PDB file of C-alpha atoms in Angstrom:
ATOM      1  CA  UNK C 434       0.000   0.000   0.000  1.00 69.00           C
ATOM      2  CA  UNK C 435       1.287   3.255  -1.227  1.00 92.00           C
ATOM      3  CA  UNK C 436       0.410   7.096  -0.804  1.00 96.00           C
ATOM      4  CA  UNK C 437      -0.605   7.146  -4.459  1.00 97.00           C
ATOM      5  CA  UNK C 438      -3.049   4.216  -3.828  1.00 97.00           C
ATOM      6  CA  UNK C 439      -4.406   6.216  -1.099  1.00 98.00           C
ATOM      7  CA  UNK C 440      -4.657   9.257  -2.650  1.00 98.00           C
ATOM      8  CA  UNK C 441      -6.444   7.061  -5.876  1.00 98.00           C
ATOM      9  CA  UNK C 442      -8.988   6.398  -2.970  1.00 98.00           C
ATOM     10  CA  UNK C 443      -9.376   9.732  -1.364  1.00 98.00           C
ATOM     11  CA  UNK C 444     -10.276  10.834  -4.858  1.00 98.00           C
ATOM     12  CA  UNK C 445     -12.979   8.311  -5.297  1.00 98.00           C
ATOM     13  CA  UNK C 446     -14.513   8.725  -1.736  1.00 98.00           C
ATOM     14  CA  UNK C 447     -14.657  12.682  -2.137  1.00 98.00           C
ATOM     15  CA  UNK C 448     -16.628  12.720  -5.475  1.00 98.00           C
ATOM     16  CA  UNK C 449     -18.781   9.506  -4.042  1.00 98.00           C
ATOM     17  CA  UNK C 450     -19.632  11.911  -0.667  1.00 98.00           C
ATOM     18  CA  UNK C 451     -20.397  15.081  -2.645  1.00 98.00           C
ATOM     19  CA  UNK C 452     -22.412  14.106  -5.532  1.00 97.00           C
ATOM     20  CA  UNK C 453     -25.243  15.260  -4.500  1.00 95.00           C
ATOM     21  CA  UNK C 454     -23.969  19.222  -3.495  1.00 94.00           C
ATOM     22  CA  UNK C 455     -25.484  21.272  -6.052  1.00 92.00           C
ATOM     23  CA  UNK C 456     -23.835  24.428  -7.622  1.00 92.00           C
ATOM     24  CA  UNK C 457     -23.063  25.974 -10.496  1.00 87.00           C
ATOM     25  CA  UNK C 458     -20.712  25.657 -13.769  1.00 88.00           C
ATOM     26  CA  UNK C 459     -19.099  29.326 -15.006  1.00 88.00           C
ATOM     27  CA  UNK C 460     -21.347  28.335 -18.102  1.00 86.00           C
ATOM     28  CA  UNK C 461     -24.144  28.836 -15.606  1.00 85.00           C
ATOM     29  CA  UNK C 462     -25.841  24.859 -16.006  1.00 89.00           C
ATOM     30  CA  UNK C 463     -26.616  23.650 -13.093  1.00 91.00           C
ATOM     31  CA  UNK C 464     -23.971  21.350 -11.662  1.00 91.00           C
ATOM     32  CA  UNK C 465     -24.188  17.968  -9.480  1.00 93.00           C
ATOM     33  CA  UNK C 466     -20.922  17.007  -7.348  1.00 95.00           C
ATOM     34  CA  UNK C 467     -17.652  17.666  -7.545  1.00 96.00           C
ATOM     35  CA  UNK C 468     -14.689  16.272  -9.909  1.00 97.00           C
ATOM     36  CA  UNK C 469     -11.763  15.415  -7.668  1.00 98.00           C
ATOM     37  CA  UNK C 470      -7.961  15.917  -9.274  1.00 98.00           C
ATOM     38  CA  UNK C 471      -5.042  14.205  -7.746  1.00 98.00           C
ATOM     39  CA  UNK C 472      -2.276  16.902  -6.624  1.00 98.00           C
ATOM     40  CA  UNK C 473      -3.270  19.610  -8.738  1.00 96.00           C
ATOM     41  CA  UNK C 474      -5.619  21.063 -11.823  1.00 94.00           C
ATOM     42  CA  UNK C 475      -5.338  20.073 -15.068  1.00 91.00           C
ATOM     43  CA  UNK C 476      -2.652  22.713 -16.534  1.00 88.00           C
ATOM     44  CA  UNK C 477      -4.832  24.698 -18.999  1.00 82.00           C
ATOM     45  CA  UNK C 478      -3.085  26.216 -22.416  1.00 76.00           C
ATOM     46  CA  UNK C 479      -2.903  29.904 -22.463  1.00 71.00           C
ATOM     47  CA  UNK C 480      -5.916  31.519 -24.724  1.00 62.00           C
ATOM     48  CA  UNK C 481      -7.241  28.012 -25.661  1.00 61.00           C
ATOM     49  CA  UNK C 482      -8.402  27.082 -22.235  1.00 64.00           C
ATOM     50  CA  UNK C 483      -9.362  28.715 -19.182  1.00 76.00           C
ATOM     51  CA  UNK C 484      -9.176  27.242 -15.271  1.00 78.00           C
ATOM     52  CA  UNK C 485     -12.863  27.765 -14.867  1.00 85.00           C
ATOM     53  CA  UNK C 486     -14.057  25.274 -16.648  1.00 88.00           C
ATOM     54  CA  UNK C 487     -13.163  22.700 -13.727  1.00 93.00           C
ATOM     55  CA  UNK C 488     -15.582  24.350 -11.266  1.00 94.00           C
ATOM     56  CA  UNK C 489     -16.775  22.931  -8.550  1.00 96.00           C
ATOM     57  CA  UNK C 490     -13.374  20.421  -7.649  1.00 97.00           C
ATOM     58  CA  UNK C 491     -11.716  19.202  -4.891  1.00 98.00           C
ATOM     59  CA  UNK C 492      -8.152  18.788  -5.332  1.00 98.00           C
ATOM     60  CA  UNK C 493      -6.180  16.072  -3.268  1.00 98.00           C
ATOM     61  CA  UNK C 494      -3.321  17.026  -2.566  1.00 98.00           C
ATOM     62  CA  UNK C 495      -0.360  14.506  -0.035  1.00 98.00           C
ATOM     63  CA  UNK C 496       1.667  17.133   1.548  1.00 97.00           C
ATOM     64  CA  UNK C 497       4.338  15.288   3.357  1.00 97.00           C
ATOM     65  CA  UNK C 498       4.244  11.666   5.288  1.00 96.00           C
ATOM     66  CA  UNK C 499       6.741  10.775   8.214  1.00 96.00           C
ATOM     67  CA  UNK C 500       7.230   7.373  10.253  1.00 94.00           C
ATOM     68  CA  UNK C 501       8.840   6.777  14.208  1.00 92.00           C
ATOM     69  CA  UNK C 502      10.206   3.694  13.852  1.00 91.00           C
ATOM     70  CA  UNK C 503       9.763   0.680  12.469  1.00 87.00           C
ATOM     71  CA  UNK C 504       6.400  -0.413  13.962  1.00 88.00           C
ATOM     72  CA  UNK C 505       4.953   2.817  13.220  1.00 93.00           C
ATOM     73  CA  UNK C 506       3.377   3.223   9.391  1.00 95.00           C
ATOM     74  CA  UNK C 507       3.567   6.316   7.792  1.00 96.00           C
ATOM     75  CA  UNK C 508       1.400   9.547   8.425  1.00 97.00           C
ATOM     76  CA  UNK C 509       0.258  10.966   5.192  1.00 98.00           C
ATOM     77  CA  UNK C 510      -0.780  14.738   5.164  1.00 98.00           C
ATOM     78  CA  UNK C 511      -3.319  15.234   2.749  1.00 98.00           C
ATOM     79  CA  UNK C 512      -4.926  18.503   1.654  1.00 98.00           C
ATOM     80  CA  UNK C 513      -8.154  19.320   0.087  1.00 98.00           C
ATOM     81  CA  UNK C 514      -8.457  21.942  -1.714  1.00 98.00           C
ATOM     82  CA  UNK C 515     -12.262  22.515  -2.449  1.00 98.00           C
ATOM     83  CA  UNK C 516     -13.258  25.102  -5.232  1.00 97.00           C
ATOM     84  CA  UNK C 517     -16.861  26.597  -6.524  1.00 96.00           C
ATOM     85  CA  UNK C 518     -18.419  29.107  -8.537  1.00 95.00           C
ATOM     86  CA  UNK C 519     -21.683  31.041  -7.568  1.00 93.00           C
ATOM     87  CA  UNK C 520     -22.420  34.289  -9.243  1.00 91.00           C
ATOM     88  CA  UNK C 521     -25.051  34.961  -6.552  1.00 86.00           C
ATOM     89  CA  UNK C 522     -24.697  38.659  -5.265  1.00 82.00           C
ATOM     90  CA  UNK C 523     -25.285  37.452  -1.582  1.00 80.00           C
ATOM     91  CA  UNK C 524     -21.933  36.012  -1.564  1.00 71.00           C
ATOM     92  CA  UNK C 525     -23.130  32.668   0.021  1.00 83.00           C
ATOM     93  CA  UNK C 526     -20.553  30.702  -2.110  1.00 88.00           C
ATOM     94  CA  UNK C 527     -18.855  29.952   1.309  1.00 93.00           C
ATOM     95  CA  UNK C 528     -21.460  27.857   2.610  1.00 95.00           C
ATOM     96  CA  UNK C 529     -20.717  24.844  -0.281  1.00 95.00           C
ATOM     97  CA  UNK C 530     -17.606  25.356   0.570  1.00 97.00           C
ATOM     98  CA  UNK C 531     -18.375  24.533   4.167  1.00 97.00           C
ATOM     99  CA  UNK C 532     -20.698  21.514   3.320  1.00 97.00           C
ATOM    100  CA  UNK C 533     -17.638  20.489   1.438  1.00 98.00           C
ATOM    101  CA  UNK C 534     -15.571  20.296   4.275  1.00 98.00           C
ATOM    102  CA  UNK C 535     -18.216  19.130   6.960  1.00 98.00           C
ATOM    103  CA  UNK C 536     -19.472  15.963   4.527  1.00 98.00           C
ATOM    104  CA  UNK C 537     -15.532  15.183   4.069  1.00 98.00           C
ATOM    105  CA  UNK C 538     -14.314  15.626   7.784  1.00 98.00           C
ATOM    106  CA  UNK C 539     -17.524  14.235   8.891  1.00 98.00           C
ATOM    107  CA  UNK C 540     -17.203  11.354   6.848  1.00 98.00           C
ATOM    108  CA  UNK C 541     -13.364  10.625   8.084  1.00 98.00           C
ATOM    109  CA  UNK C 542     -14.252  11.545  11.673  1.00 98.00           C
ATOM    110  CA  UNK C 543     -17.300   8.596  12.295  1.00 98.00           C
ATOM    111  CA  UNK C 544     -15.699   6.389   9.933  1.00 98.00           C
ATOM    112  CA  UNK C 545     -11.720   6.527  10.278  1.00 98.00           C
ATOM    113  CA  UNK C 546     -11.221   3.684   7.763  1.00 98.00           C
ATOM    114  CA  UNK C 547     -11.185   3.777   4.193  1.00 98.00           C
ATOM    115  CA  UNK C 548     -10.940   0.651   2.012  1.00 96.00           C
ATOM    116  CA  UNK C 549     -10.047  -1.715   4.873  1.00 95.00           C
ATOM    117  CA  UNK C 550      -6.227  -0.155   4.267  1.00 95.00           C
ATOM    118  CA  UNK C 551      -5.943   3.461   5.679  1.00 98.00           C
ATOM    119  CA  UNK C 552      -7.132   5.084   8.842  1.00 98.00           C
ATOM    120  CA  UNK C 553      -7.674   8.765   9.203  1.00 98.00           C
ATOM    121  CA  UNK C 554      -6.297  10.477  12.414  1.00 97.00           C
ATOM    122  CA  UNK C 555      -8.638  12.554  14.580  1.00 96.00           C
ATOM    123  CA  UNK C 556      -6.409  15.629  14.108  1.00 96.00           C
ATOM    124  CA  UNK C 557      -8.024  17.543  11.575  1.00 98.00           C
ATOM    125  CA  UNK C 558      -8.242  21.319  10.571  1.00 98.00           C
ATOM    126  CA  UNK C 559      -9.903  23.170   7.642  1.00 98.00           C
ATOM    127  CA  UNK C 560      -9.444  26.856   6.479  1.00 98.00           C
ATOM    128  CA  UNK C 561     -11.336  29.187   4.331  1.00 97.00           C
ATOM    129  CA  UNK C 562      -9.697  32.159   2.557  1.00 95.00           C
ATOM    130  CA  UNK C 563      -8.944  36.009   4.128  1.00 94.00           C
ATOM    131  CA  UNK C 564      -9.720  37.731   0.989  1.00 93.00           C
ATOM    132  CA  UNK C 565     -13.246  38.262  -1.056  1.00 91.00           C
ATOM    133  CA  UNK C 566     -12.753  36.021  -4.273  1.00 91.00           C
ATOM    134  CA  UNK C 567     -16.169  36.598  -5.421  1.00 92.00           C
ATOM    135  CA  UNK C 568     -17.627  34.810  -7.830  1.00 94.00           C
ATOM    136  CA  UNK C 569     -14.893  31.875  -6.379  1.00 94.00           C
ATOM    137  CA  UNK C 570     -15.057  30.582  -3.271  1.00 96.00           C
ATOM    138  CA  UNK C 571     -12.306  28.383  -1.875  1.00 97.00           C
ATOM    139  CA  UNK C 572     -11.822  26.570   1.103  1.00 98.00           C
ATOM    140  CA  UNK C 573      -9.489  23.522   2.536  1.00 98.00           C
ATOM    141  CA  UNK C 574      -8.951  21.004   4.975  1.00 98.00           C
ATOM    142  CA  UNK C 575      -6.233  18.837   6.395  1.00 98.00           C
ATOM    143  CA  UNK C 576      -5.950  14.876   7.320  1.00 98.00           C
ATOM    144  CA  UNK C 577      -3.498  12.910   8.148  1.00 98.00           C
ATOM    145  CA  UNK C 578      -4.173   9.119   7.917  1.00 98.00           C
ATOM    146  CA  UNK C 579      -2.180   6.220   8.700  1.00 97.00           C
ATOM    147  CA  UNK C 580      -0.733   4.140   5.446  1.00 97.00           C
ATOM    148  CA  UNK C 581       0.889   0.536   6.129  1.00 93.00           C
ATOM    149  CA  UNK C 582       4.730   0.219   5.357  1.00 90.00           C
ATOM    150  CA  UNK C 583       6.938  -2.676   4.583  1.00 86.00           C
ATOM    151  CA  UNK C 584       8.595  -4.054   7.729  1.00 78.00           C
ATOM    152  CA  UNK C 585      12.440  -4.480   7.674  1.00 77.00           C
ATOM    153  CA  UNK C 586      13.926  -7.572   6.200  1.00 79.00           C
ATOM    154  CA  UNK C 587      17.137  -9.159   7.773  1.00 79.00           C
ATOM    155  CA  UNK C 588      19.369  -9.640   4.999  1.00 79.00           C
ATOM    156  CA  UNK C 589      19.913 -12.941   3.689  1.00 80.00           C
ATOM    157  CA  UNK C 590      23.106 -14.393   3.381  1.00 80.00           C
ATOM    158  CA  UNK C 591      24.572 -17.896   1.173  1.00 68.00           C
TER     159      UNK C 591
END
């Protein structure tokens, strides 16, 4: 078991828990869950694309892992990074952003164990921007789960 197989998973369980929040596409359609990207958004090519078009996401993003010793598996810091659009003059943008992170923390928080292989810690924190980003609203939030490592091997010798 691997980070990447764990952030494969994450990506899976985010879009499976939100696809039922409702927002809106920049195209203004109507849109049903989010996409989830591994690490980052697609890169987008100057004057042919533009960002937008991957409204509402949730990026997963593994940040760093570290391990004690050699009983101790690694702990896997995963962000994610939650993005929407909503035109709507009232600004209210921030509250998918919060049923974003509440489903996903929620989620990880009654149910610690995904795919029989990785456990979530309890530690968890979530952030929404400073600034006005109007008609984008982002938010993000931090887990660290517990991924199995390969025990030491005694060397074998003829």
């Amino acid at each position: 078991m691997t980070a990447l197989e764990l952030q494969d998973d994450l990506v899976k369980e985010v879009e499976r828990i939100l696809k039922d929040v409702r927002t809106r596409k920049v195209s203004g359609e109507e849109a049903s869950g989010v996409t989830g990207y591994r690490q980052a958004l697609p890169e987008v090519i100057e004057d042919e694309e533009d960002s937008s078009q991957f409204f509402p996401y949730c990026i997963v993003r593994l940040n760093d892992a570290g391990t004690e010793d050699d009983n101790d598996p690694w702990h896997v810091r995963v962000n994610f990074f939650f993005g929407v659009y909503d035109d709507n003059r009232k600004s209210n943008g921030h509250q998918h952003i919060m049923v974003m992170i509440q489903r996903v923390a929620d989620r990880f928080a009654a149910e610690p164990l995904l795919n029989k292989k990785f456990r979530a810690q309890q530690k968890m924190e979530w952030a929404l921007p400073d600034e006005n980003t109007y008609p984008y609203y982002f938010g993000g939030l931090e887990i660290a789960f517990s991924v199995p490592k390969i025990g030491r091997r005694e060397p074998k010798y003829d």
